[in-house]
Amino acid sequence: MIAERLLDLTDCVFAAEQSVRRARESVEDLRELTRSAMRVLDEAETEAAQADTAESDPDGRHLEAVADQLNRLTNRCTTIGEISVELREHLEQATAALERAGRLIDELGGAINPQSAQTLAQLAPRLAVVSDMVDVARPMSRALSHNIASARTASQGLTLAALAGPATVDPRQVGASLRSAGQYLHRADEDAQLAETVLDRASASSRQTGRVAGDLADHARQSPQEQQRWSPAASTPRGSAGPGR
């Protein structure tokens, strides 16, 4: 029935809006944690600079401090990695909901009353905009995950056990590992910043689509006669009118 299809469509729109909002919240968490990880890295680099020569760190105190900071950095990267996985999941859920919404728009075709058709015509391009921005954010989330995993690997390269014997550790190697972790962290922060910008716009657009979908749901509930007008034979797909990929 048409009313059921219209309500199914609005459910998809609301599901996409919710997933985009959760993705936006995940990016906020990622940016905060990434900045925290970079502060830990700065502290580790300060300690490593003071351990640049054996004479400046005869008892290995600074190297032990570096090891402690690296352990904290590894933990931060692990948490960031977990949230980046959540970000990807939210974006995938948004994509699935948007694609289903696009298919439903195609299936409805011209078998709806003029009022619903007018609202549907407003909804389709808005969904396409949200879909495009989600598509842009997805590779950013993958790049972020990769850079965080690389930063974690670099921070694990020098563990507390490896630094337990300062006489056998080359401070230059410590510095190189820290610089490598820092490069990946900065890239991850740039990825998160770009994703935040895109998802800000996607979130604003998805809220607009939610309002239009609410109007469409009202039409469906107020027009039960549409349920009798719709049939699969009455709806001929007219090509992609929605954001489905």
Coordinates of C-alpha atoms in Angstrom, one line a residue:
M1 CA 0.0 0.0 0.0
I2 CA 1.2 3.5 -0.8
A3 CA 0.8 4.8 2.8
E4 CA 2.9 2.0 4.1
R5 CA 5.6 2.7 1.5
L6 CA 5.5 6.4 2.3
L7 CA 5.9 5.6 6.0
D8 CA 8.7 3.1 5.2
L9 CA 10.4 5.9 3.2
T10 CA 10.2 8.3 6.1
D11 CA 11.6 5.7 8.5
C12 CA 14.6 5.4 6.2
V13 CA 15.1 9.2 6.2
F14 CA 14.9 9.3 10.0
A15 CA 17.3 6.4 10.2
A16 CA 19.8 8.2 7.9
E17 CA 19.5 11.4 10.0
Q18 CA 20.2 9.5 13.2
S19 CA 23.2 7.7 11.7
V20 CA 24.6 11.0 10.4
R21 CA 24.1 12.6 13.8
R22 CA 25.9 9.8 15.5
A23 CA 28.7 10.0 13.0
R24 CA 29.1 13.7 13.7
E25 CA 29.3 12.9 17.5
S26 CA 31.9 10.3 16.8
V27 CA 34.0 12.8 14.9
E28 CA 33.8 15.3 17.8
D29 CA 35.1 12.6 20.1
L30 CA 37.9 11.7 17.7
R31 CA 39.1 15.2 17.4
E32 CA 39.2 15.6 21.2
L33 CA 41.1 12.3 21.7
T34 CA 43.5 13.0 18.8
R35 CA 44.4 16.4 20.3
S36 CA 44.9 14.7 23.7
A37 CA 47.2 12.1 22.1
M38 CA 49.2 14.9 20.5
R39 CA 49.7 16.5 23.9
V40 CA 51.0 13.2 25.2
L41 CA 53.3 13.0 22.3
D42 CA 54.7 16.5 23.0
E43 CA 55.4 15.4 26.6
A44 CA 57.2 12.3 25.3
E45 CA 59.3 14.4 22.8
T46 CA 60.3 16.7 25.7
E47 CA 61.6 13.8 27.7
A48 CA 63.3 12.3 24.7
A49 CA 65.1 15.5 24.0
Q50 CA 66.5 15.5 27.6
A51 CA 67.7 11.9 27.0
D52 CA 69.6 12.8 23.8
T53 CA 72.9 11.7 25.3
A54 CA 73.9 9.2 27.9
E55 CA 75.5 12.0 29.9
S56 CA 72.2 13.9 30.2
D57 CA 70.3 10.8 31.3
P58 CA 72.8 8.6 33.2
D59 CA 70.1 6.7 35.2
G60 CA 67.6 6.4 32.3
R61 CA 65.0 8.4 34.1
H62 CA 64.0 10.4 31.0
L63 CA 63.8 7.3 28.8
E64 CA 61.6 5.6 31.4
A65 CA 59.4 8.7 31.3
V66 CA 59.3 8.4 27.5
A67 CA 58.2 4.8 27.8
D68 CA 55.4 5.8 30.2
Q69 CA 54.2 8.5 27.7
L70 CA 54.4 6.0 24.8
N71 CA 52.2 3.6 26.8
R72 CA 49.7 6.4 27.3
L73 CA 49.9 7.2 23.6
T74 CA 49.3 3.6 22.6
N75 CA 46.2 3.5 24.9
R76 CA 44.9 6.8 23.3
C77 CA 45.4 5.4 19.8
T78 CA 43.6 2.2 20.7
T79 CA 40.6 4.2 21.9
I80 CA 40.7 6.4 18.9
G81 CA 40.8 3.4 16.7
E82 CA 37.7 1.9 18.3
I83 CA 35.8 5.1 17.8
S84 CA 36.9 5.4 14.2
V85 CA 35.4 1.9 13.7
E86 CA 32.1 3.2 15.1
L87 CA 32.3 6.2 12.8
R88 CA 32.6 3.9 9.8
E89 CA 29.7 1.9 11.0
H90 CA 27.5 4.9 11.4
L91 CA 28.4 6.1 7.9
E92 CA 27.7 2.6 6.4
Q93 CA 24.3 2.6 8.2
A94 CA 23.5 6.1 6.8
T95 CA 24.5 4.9 3.3
A96 CA 22.2 1.8 3.6
A97 CA 19.2 3.9 4.7
L98 CA 19.8 6.5 2.0
E99 CA 20.0 3.8 -0.7
R100 CA 16.8 2.2 0.5
A101 CA 15.1 5.6 0.5
G102 CA 16.2 6.1 -3.1
R103 CA 14.8 2.8 -4.1
L104 CA 11.4 3.5 -2.4
I105 CA 11.2 6.9 -4.2
D106 CA 11.7 5.1 -7.5
E107 CA 9.1 2.5 -6.7
L108 CA 6.5 5.0 -5.7
G109 CA 6.7 6.6 -9.1
G110 CA 3.6 8.6 -10.0
A111 CA 1.1 6.5 -7.9
I112 CA 0.7 9.1 -5.2
N113 CA -1.6 12.1 -4.8
P114 CA -0.3 15.5 -6.0
Q115 CA 0.3 16.7 -2.4
S116 CA 2.5 13.8 -1.5
A117 CA 4.2 14.0 -4.9
Q118 CA 5.1 17.6 -4.3
T119 CA 6.6 16.8 -0.9
L120 CA 8.4 13.8 -2.4
A121 CA 9.9 16.1 -5.1
Q122 CA 11.3 18.3 -2.4
L123 CA 12.7 15.3 -0.5
A124 CA 14.6 13.5 -3.3
P125 CA 17.2 16.2 -4.0
R126 CA 17.8 16.8 -0.3
L127 CA 18.5 13.1 0.2
A128 CA 20.9 13.2 -2.8
V129 CA 22.8 16.0 -1.1
V130 CA 23.1 14.1 2.2
S131 CA 24.1 11.0 0.3
D132 CA 26.9 12.8 -1.6
M133 CA 28.3 14.2 1.6
V134 CA 28.2 10.8 3.3
D135 CA 30.1 9.4 0.3
V136 CA 32.7 12.0 0.8
A137 CA 33.1 11.3 4.5
R138 CA 33.5 7.5 4.1
P139 CA 37.0 7.5 2.6
M140 CA 38.1 10.1 5.2
S141 CA 37.0 7.8 8.0
R142 CA 39.0 5.0 6.4
A143 CA 42.1 7.2 6.1
L144 CA 41.7 8.3 9.7
S145 CA 41.6 4.6 10.8
H146 CA 44.7 3.8 8.8
N147 CA 46.7 6.8 10.2
I148 CA 45.7 6.0 13.8
A149 CA 46.7 2.3 13.4
S150 CA 50.0 3.5 12.0
A151 CA 50.5 5.9 15.0
R152 CA 49.7 3.1 17.4
T153 CA 52.3 0.8 15.7
A154 CA 54.9 3.5 15.9
S155 CA 54.2 4.2 19.6
Q156 CA 54.4 0.5 20.4
G157 CA 57.8 0.2 18.7
L158 CA 59.5 1.3 22.0
T159 CA 57.9 -0.3 25.0
L160 CA 58.8 0.0 28.7
A161 CA 60.6 -3.3 28.4
A162 CA 62.7 -2.1 25.5
L163 CA 63.6 1.1 27.4
A164 CA 64.4 -0.7 30.6
G165 CA 68.0 -0.8 29.7
P166 CA 68.8 2.8 28.8
A167 CA 72.5 2.0 28.0
T168 CA 71.3 -0.1 25.1
V169 CA 68.8 2.3 23.6
D170 CA 69.7 4.9 21.0
P171 CA 67.8 8.1 21.9
R172 CA 67.8 9.0 18.2
Q173 CA 65.8 5.9 17.5
V174 CA 63.4 7.0 20.2
G175 CA 63.1 10.4 18.6
A176 CA 62.5 8.8 15.2
S177 CA 59.7 6.7 16.5
L178 CA 58.1 9.7 18.2
R179 CA 58.3 11.7 15.0
S180 CA 56.7 8.9 13.0
A181 CA 53.9 8.6 15.5
G182 CA 53.4 12.4 15.4
Q183 CA 53.2 12.5 11.6
Y184 CA 50.4 9.9 11.6
L185 CA 48.6 11.6 14.4
H186 CA 48.7 14.9 12.6
R187 CA 47.3 13.3 9.5
A188 CA 44.6 11.6 11.5
D189 CA 43.7 15.0 13.0
E190 CA 43.5 16.5 9.6
D191 CA 41.2 13.6 8.4
A192 CA 39.0 14.2 11.5
Q193 CA 38.8 17.9 10.8
L194 CA 37.8 17.4 7.2
A195 CA 35.2 14.8 8.2
E196 CA 33.9 17.1 10.8
T197 CA 33.4 19.9 8.2
V198 CA 31.6 17.5 5.8
L199 CA 29.4 15.9 8.5
D200 CA 28.5 19.4 9.9
R201 CA 26.9 20.1 6.5
A202 CA 25.5 16.5 6.2
S203 CA 23.9 16.8 9.6
A204 CA 22.3 20.2 8.8
S205 CA 21.0 18.8 5.5
S206 CA 19.7 15.6 7.1
R207 CA 17.7 17.6 9.6
Q208 CA 16.0 19.4 6.7
T209 CA 15.2 16.1 5.0
G210 CA 13.8 14.9 8.4
R211 CA 11.4 17.8 8.5
V212 CA 10.2 17.2 4.9
A213 CA 9.9 13.5 5.7
G214 CA 7.7 14.4 8.6
D215 CA 5.4 16.2 6.3
L216 CA 5.3 13.2 4.0
A217 CA 4.4 10.9 6.9
D218 CA 1.6 13.3 7.8
H219 CA 0.2 13.1 4.3
A220 CA 0.4 9.3 4.4
R221 CA -1.5 9.1 7.7
Q222 CA -4.1 11.7 6.6
S223 CA -4.8 10.0 3.2
P224 CA -5.7 6.4 3.8
Q225 CA -7.3 6.3 0.4
E226 CA -3.8 6.2 -1.1
Q227 CA -3.5 2.7 0.3
Q228 CA -6.1 1.5 -2.2
R229 CA -4.5 3.2 -5.2
W230 CA -1.1 1.7 -5.0
S231 CA -0.1 -1.6 -6.5
P232 CA 3.3 -2.9 -7.9
A233 CA 1.9 -2.6 -11.4
A234 CA 0.9 1.0 -10.9
S235 CA 4.5 2.0 -10.1
T236 CA 6.9 1.9 -12.9
P237 CA 10.5 2.8 -11.9
R238 CA 11.6 5.9 -13.7
G239 CA 15.3 5.8 -13.0
S240 CA 17.2 7.0 -10.0
A241 CA 15.2 9.8 -8.4
G242 CA 16.8 9.5 -5.0
P243 CA 20.3 9.2 -3.6
G244 CA 20.7 5.4 -4.1
R245 CA 24.0 4.3 -5.5

